[in-house]
PDB file of C-alpha atoms and ligand atoms in Angstrom:
ATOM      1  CA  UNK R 779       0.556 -13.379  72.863  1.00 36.00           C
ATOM      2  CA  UNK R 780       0.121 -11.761  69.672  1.00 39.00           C
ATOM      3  CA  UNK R 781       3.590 -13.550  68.074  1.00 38.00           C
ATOM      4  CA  UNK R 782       2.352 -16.619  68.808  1.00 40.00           C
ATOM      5  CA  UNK R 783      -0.927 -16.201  66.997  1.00 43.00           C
ATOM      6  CA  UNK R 784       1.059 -14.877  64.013  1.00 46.00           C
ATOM      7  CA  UNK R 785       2.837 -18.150  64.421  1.00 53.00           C
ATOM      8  CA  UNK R 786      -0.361 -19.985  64.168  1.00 54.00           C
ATOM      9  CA  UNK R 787      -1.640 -19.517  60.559  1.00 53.00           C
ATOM     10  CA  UNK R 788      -4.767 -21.731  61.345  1.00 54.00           C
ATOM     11  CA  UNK R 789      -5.524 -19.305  64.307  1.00 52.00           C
ATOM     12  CA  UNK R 790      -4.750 -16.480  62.149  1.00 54.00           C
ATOM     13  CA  UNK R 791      -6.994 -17.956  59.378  1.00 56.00           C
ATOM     14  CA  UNK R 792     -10.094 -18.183  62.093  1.00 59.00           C
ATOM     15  CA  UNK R 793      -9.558 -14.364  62.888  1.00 67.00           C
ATOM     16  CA  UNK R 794     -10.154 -12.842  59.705  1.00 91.00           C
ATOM     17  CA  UNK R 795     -13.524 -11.613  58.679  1.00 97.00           C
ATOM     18  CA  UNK R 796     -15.434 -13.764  56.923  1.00 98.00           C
ATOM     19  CA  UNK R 797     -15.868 -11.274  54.054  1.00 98.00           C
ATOM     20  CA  UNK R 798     -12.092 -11.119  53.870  1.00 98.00           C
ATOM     21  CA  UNK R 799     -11.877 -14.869  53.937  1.00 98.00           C
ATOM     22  CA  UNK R 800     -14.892 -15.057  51.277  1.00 98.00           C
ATOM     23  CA  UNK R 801     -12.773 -12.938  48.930  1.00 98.00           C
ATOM     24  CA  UNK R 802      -9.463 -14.544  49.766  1.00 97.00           C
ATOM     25  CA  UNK R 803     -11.514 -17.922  48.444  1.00 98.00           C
ATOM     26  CA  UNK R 804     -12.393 -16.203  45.175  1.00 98.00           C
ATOM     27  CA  UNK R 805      -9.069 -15.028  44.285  1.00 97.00           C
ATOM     28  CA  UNK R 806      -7.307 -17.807  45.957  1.00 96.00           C
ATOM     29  CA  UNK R 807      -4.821 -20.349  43.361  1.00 96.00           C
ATOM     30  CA  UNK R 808      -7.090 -23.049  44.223  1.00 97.00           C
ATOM     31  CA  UNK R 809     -10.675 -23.727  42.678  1.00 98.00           C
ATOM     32  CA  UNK R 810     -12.772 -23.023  45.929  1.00 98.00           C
ATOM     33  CA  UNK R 811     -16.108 -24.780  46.457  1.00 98.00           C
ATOM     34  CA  UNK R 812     -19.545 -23.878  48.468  1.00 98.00           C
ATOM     35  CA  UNK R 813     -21.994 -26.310  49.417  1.00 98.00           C
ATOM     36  CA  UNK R 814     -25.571 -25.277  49.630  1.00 98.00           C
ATOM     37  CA  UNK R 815     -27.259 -24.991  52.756  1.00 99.00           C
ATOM     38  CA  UNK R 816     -30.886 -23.678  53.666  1.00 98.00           C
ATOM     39  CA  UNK R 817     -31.347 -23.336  57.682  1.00 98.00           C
ATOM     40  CA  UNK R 818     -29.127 -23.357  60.692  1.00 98.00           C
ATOM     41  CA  UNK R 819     -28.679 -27.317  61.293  1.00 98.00           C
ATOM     42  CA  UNK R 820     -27.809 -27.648  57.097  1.00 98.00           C
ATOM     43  CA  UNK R 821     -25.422 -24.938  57.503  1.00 98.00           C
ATOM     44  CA  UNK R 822     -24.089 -26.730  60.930  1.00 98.00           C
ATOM     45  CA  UNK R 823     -23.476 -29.971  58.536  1.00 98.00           C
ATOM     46  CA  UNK R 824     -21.777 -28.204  55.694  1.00 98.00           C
ATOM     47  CA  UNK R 825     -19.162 -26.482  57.940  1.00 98.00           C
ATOM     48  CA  UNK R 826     -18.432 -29.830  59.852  1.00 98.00           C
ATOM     49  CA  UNK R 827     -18.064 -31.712  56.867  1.00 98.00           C
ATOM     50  CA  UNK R 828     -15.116 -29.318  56.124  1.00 98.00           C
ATOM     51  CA  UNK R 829     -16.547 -26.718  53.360  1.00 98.00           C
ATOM     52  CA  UNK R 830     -15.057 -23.396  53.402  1.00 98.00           C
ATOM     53  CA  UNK R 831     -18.245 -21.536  52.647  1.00 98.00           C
ATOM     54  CA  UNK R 832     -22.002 -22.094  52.150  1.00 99.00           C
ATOM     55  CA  UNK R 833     -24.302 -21.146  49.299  1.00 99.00           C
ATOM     56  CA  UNK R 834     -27.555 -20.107  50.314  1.00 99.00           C
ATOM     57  CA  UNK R 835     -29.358 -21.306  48.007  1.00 98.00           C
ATOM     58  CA  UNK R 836     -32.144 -19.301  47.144  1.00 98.00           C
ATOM     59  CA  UNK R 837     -34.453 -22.377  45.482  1.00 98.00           C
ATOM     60  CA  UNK R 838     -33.060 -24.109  49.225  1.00 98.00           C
ATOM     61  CA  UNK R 839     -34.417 -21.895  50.845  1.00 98.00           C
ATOM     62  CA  UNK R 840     -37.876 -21.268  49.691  1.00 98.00           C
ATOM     63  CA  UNK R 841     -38.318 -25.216  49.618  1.00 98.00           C
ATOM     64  CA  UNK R 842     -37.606 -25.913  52.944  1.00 98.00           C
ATOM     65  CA  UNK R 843     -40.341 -22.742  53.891  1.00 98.00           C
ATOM     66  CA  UNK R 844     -42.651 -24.728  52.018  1.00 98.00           C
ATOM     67  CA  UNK R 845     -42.998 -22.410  48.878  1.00 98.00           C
ATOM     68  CA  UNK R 846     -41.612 -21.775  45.564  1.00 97.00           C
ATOM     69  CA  UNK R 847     -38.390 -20.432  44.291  1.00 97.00           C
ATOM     70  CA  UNK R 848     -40.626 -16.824  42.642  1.00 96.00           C
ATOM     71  CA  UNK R 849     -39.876 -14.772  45.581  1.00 97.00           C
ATOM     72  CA  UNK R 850     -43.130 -16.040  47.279  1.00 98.00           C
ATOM     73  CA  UNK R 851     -40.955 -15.512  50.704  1.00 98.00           C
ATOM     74  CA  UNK R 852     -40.541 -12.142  51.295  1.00 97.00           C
ATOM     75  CA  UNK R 853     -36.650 -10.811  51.879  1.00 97.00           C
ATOM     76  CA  UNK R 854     -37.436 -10.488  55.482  1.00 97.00           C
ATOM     77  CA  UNK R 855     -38.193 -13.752  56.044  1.00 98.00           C
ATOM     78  CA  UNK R 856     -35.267 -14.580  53.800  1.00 98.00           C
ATOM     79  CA  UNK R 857     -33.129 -12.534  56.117  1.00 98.00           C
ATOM     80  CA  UNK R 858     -34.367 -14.565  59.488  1.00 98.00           C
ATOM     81  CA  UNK R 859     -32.822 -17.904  57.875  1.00 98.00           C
ATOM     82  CA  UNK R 860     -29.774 -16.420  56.827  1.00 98.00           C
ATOM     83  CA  UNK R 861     -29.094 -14.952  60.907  1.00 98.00           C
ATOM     84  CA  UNK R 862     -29.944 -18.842  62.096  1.00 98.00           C
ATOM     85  CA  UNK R 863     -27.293 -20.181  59.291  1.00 98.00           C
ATOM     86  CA  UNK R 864     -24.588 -17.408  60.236  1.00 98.00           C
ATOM     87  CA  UNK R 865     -25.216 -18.246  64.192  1.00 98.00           C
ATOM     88  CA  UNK R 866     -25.040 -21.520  64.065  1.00 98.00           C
ATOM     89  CA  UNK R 867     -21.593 -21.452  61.682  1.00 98.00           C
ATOM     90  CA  UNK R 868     -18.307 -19.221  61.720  1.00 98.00           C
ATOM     91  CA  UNK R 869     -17.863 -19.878  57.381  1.00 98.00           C
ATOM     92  CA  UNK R 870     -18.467 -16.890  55.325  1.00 98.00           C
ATOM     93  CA  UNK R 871     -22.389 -17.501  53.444  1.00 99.00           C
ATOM     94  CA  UNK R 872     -22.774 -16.151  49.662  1.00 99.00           C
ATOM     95  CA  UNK R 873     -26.544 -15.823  49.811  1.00 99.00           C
ATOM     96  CA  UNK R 874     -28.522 -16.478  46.710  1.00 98.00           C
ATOM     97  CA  UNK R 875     -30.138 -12.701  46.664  1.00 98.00           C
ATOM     98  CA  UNK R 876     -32.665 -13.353  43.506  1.00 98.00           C
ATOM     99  CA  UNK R 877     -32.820 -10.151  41.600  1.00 98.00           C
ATOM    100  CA  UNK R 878     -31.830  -8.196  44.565  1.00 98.00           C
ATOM    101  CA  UNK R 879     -35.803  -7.709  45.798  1.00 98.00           C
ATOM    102  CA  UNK R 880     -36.381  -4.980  43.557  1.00 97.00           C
ATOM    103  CA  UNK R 881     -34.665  -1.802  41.899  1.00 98.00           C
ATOM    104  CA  UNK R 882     -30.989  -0.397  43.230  1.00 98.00           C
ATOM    105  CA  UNK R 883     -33.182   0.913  46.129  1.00 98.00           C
ATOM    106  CA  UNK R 884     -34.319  -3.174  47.417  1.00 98.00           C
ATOM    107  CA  UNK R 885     -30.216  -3.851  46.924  1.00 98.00           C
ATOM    108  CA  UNK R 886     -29.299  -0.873  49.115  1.00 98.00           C
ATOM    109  CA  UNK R 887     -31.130  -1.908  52.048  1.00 98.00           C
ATOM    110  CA  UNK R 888     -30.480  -5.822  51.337  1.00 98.00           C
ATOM    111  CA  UNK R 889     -26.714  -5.193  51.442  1.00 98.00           C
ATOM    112  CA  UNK R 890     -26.991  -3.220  54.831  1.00 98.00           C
ATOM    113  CA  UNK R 891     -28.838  -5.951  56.302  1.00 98.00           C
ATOM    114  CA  UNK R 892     -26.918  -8.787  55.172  1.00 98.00           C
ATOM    115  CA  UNK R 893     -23.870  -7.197  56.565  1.00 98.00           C
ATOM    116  CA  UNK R 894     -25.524  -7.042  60.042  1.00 98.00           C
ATOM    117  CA  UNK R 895     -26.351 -10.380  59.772  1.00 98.00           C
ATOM    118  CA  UNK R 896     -23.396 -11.837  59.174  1.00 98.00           C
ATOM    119  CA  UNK R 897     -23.678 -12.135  55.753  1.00 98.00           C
ATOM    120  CA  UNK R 898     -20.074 -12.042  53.263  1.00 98.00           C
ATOM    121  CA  UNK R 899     -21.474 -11.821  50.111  1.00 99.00           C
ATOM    122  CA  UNK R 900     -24.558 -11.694  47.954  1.00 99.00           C
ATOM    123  CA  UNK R 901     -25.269 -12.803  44.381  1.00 99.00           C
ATOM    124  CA  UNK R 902     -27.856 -10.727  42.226  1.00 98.00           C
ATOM    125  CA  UNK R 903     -28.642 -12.342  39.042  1.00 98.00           C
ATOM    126  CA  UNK R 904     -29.800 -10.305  35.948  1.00 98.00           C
ATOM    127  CA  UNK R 905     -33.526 -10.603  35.667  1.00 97.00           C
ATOM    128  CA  UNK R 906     -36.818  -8.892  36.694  1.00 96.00           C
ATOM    129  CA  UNK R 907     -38.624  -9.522  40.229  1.00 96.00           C
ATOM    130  CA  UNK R 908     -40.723 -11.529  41.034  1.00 95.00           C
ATOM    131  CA  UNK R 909     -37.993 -13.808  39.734  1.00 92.00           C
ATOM    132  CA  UNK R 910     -38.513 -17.250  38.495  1.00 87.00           C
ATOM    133  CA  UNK R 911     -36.328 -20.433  38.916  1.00 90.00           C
ATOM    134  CA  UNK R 912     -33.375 -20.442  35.646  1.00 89.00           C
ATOM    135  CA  UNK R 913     -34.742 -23.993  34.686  1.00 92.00           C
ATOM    136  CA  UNK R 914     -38.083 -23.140  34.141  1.00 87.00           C
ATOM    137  CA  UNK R 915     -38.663 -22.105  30.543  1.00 80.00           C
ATOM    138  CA  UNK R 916     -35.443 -20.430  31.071  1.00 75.00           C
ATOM    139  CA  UNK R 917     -35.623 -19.708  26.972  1.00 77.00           C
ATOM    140  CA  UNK R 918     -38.332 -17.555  27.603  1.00 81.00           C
ATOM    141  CA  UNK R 919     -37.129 -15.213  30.772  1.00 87.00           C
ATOM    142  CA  UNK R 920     -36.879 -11.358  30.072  1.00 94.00           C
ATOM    143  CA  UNK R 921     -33.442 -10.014  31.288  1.00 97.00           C
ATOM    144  CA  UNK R 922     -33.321  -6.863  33.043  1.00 98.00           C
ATOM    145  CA  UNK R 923     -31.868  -3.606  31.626  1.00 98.00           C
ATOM    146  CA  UNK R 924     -28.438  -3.514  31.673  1.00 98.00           C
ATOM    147  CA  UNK R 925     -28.192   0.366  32.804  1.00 98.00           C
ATOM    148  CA  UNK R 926     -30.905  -0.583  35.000  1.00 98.00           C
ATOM    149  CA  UNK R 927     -29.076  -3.793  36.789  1.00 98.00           C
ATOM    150  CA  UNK R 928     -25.795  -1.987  36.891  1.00 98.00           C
ATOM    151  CA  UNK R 929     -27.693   0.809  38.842  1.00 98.00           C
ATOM    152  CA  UNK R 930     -28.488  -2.331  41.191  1.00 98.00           C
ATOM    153  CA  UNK R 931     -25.193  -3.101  41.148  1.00 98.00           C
ATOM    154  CA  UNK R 932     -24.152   0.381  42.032  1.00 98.00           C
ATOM    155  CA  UNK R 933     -26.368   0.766  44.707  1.00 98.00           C
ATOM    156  CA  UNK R 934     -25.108  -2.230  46.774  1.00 98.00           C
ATOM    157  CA  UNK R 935     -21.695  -1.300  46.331  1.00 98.00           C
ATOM    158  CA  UNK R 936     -21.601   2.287  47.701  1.00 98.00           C
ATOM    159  CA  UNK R 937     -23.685   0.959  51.263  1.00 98.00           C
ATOM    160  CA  UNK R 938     -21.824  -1.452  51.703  1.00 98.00           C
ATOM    161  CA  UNK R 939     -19.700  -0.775  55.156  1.00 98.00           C
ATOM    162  CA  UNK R 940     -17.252  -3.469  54.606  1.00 98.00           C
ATOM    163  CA  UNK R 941     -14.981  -3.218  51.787  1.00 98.00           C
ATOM    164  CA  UNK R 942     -14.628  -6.985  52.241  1.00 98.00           C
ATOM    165  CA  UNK R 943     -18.683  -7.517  51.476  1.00 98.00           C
ATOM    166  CA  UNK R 944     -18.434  -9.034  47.170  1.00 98.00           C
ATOM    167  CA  UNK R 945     -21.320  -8.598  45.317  1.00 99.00           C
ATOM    168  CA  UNK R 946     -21.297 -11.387  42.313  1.00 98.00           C
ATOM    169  CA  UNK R 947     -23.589 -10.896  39.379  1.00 98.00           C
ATOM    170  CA  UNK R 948     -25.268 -13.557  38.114  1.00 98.00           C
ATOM    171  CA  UNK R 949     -25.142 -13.443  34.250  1.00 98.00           C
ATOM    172  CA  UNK R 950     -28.700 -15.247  32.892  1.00 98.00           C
ATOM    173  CA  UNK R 951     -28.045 -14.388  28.894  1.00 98.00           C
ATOM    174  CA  UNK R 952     -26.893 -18.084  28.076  1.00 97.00           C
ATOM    175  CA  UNK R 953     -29.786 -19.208  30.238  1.00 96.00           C
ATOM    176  CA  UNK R 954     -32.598 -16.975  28.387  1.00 95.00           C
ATOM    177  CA  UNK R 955     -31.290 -18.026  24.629  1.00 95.00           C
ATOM    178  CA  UNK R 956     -28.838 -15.419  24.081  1.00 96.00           C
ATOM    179  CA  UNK R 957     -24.953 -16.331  22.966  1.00 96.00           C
ATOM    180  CA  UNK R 958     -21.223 -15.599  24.225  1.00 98.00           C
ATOM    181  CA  UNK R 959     -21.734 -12.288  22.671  1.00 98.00           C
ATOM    182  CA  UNK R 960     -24.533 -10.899  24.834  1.00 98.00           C
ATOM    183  CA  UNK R 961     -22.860 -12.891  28.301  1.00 98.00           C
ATOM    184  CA  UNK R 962     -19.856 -10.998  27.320  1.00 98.00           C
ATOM    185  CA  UNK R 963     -20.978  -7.596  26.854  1.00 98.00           C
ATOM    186  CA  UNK R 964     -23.381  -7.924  29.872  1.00 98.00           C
ATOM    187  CA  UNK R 965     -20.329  -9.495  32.309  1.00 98.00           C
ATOM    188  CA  UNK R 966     -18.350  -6.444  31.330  1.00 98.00           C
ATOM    189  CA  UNK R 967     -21.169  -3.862  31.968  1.00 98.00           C
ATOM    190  CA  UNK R 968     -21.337  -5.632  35.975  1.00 99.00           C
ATOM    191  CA  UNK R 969     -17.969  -5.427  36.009  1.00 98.00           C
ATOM    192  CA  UNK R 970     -17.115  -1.459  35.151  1.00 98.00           C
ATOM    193  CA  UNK R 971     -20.345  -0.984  37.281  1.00 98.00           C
ATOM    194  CA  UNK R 972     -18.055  -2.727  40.199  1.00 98.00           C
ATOM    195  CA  UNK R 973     -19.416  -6.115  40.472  1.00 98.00           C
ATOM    196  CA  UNK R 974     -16.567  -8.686  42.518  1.00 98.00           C
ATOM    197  CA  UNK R 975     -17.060 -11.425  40.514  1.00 98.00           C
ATOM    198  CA  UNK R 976     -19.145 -12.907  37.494  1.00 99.00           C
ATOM    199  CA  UNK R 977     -21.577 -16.141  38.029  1.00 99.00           C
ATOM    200  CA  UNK R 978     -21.940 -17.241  34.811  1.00 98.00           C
ATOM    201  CA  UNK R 979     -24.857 -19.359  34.353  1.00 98.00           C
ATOM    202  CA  UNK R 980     -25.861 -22.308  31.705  1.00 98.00           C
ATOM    203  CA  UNK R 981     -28.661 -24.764  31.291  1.00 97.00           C
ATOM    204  CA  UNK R 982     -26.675 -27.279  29.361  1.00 97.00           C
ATOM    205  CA  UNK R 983     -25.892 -30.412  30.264  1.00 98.00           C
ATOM    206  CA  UNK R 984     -21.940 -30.195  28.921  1.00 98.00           C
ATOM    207  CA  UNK R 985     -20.061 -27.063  30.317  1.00 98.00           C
ATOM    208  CA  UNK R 986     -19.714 -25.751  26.771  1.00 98.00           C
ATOM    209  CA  UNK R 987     -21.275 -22.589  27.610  1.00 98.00           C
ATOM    210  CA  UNK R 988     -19.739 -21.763  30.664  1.00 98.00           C
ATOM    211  CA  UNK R 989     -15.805 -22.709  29.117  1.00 98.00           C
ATOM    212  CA  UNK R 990     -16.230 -20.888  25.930  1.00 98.00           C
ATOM    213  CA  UNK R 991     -16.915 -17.266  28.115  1.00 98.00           C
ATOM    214  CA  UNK R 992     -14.036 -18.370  30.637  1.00 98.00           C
ATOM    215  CA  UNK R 993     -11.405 -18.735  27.665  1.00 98.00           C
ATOM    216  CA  UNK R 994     -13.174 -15.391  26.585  1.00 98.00           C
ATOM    217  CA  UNK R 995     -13.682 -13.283  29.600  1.00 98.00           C
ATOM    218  CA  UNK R 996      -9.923 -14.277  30.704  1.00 98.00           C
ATOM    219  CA  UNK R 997      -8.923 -13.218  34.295  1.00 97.00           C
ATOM    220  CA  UNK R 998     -11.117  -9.769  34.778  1.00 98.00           C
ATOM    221  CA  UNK R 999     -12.150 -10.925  37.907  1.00 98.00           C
ATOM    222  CA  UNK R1000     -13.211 -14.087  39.423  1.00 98.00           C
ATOM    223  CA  UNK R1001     -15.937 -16.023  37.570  1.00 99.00           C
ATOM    224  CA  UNK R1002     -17.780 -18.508  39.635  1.00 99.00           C
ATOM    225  CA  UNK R1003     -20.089 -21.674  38.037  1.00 99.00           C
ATOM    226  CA  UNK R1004     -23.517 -23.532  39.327  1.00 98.00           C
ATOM    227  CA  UNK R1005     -22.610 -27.157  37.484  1.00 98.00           C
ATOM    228  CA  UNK R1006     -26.671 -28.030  38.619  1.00 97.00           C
ATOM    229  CA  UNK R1007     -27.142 -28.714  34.965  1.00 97.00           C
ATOM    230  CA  UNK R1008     -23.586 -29.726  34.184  1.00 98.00           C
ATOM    231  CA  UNK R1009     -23.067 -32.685  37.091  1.00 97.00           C
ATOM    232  CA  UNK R1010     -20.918 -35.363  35.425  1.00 98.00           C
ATOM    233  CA  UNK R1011     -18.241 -32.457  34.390  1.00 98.00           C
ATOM    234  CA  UNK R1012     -15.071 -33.845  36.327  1.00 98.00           C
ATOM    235  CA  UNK R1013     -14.146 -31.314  38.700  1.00 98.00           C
ATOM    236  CA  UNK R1014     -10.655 -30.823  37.163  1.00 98.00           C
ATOM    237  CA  UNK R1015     -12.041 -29.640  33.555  1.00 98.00           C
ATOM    238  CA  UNK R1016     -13.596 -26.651  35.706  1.00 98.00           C
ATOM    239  CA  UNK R1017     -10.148 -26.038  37.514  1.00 98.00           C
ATOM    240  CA  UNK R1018      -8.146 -26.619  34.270  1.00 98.00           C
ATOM    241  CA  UNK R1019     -10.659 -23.899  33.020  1.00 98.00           C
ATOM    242  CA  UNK R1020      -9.265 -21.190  35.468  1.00 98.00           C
ATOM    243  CA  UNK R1021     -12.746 -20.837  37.216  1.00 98.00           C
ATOM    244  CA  UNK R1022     -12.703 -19.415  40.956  1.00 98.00           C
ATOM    245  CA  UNK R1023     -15.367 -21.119  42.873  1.00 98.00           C
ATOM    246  CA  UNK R1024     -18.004 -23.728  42.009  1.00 98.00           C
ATOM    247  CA  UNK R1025     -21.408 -24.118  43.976  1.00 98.00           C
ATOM    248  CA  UNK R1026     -22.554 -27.126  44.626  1.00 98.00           C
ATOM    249  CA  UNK R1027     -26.667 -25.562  44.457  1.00 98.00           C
ATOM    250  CA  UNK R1028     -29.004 -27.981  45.858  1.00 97.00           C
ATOM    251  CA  UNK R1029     -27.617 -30.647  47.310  1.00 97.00           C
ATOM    252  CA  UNK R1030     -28.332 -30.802  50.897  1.00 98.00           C
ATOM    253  CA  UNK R1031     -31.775 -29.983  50.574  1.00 98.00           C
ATOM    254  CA  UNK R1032     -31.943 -32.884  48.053  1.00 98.00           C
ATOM    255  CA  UNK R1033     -30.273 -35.374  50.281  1.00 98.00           C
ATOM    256  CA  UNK R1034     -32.547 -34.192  53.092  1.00 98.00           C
ATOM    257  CA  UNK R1035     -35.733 -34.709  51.233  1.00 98.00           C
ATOM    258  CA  UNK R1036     -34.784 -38.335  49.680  1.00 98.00           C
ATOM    259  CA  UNK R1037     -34.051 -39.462  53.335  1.00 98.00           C
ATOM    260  CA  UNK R1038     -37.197 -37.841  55.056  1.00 98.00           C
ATOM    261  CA  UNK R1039     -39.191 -39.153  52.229  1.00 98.00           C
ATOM    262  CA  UNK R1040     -37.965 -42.719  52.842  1.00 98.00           C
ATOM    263  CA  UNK R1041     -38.348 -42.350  56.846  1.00 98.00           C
ATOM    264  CA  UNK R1042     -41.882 -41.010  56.715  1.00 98.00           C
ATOM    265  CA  UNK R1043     -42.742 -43.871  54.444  1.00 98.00           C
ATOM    266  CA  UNK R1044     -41.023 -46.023  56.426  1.00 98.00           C
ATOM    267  CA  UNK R1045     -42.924 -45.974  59.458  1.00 98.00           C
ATOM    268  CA  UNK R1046     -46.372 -44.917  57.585  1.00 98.00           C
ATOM    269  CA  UNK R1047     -46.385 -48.332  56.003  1.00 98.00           C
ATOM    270  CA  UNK R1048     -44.590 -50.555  58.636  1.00 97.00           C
TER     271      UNK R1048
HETATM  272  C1  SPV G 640     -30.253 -21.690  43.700  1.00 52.02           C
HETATM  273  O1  SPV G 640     -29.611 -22.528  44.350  1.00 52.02           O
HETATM  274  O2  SPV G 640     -31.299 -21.179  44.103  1.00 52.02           O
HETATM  275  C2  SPV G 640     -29.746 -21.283  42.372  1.00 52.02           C
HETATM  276  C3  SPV G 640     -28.811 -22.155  41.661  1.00 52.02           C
HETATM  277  O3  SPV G 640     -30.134 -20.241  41.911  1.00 52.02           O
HETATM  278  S1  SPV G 640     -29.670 -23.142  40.531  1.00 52.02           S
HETATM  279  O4  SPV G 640     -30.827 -23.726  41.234  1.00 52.02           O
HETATM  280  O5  SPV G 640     -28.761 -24.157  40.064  1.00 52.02           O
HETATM  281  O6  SPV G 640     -30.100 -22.255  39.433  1.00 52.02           O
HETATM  282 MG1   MG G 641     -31.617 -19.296  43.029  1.00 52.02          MG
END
């Protein structure tokens, strides 16, 4: 019994965790890409459609609650959608985890309850909580400390029970005016402090930004993009660039919005 599911790589492929099947897509040859999802029936979609992981998309998430992407839904509640998305789906999720909720204490108990729900991986990004959505007035966003966030960093690390679990830091310097220089020095800092992966992070609409710390940053570990700004970048400049993984942010809830819009409308008027 057991040869013949070694025989069966696809059978072999469904039986790994999906933390270890997470990281295998980060530090896989191939550029790997999640689509967003926000609720069980999105997530459902995304995994039929043939993606290999989801994005939980913070901003995706708060929307389809009826509220705004500032933390205005508590981590709890946060949590309940994420258990209906990893139910109704066997892909690993990389949830969108804000700030982490907090100081290293909020990340310690996130990590331990995204792991018993289901959860593969998180992604803290480098700013203060209540957070506030990259795009708006991104110029004028205070970062957080960077002792401070590695201690975040830190913190999720060491409770996590699965060495499989990533945590990816989300660098926001490009994003709050700052240059390659300050990206740089805070991707390293994650890094050292034991982050899996970098999510570097630009407003632009060219992937100048995001290319120019690739070529810089080299192959420390895995550096993921969020081409929301950046759309009309052909796919193969990004995999030409050496990136790991591209997520594709928003893009469900979008669709689902346009087409609800035009239903409701629909039969208001007709
Ligand atoms: C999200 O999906 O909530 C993100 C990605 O943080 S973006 O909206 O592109 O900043
Ligand atoms: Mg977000």
């Amino acid at each position: 019994m057991a040869t013949n599911i070694v025989a069966r790589p696809e059978i072999a492929f469904e039986l790994k965790s999906r933390t270890s099947r997470l990281r295998a897509e980060l530090h896989g040859p191939e550029l790997a890409f999640l689509m967003e999802a926000h609720d069980g029936l999105s997530a459902k979609i995304v995994e039929q459609a043939g993606f290999r992981g989801i994005w939980a998309s913070g901003l995706s998430m708060a929307t389809a609650l009826g509220v705004r992407d500032s933390n205005e839904a508590s981590w709890t509640q946060v949590l309940e959608v994420l258990e209906f998305m990893s139910d109704a789906t066997s892909i690993p999720i990389l949830v969108d985890g804000d700030t982490g909720y907090g100081n290293f204490n909020n990340v310690r108990r996130l990590v331990r309850k995204l792991e018993q729900r289901g959860v593969a991986a998180v992604c803290i990004e480098d700013k203060l909580y209540p957070k506030t959505n990259s795009f708006i007035d991104g110029g004028k966003q205070e970062l957080a400390d960077i002792d401070e966030f590695c201690s975040r960093i830190k913190a999720g690390k060491d409770s996590q029970q699965d060495d499989d679990f990533s945590i990816i830091t989300r660098v926001e310097a490009f994003i709050a005016g700052w240059g390659l220089g300050e990206a740089l020095k805070r991707a390293e800092a994650y890094h050292a402090a034991g982050a899996d992966g970098i999510l570097i992070h630009s407003a632009l609409s060219q992937p100048g930004e995001v290319i120019a710390f690739k070529r810089e940053w080299g192959d420390r570990c895995p550096v993921v993009i969020v081409p929301t700004k950046y759309y009309t970048t052909p796919t193969e400049v990004f995999r030409d660039a050496g990136f790991s993984m591209v997520i594709w942010a928003n893009h469900m809830l979008r669709a689902a919005i346009d087409a609800m819009q035009s239903c409701a409308a629909k039969l208001a008027n007709e």
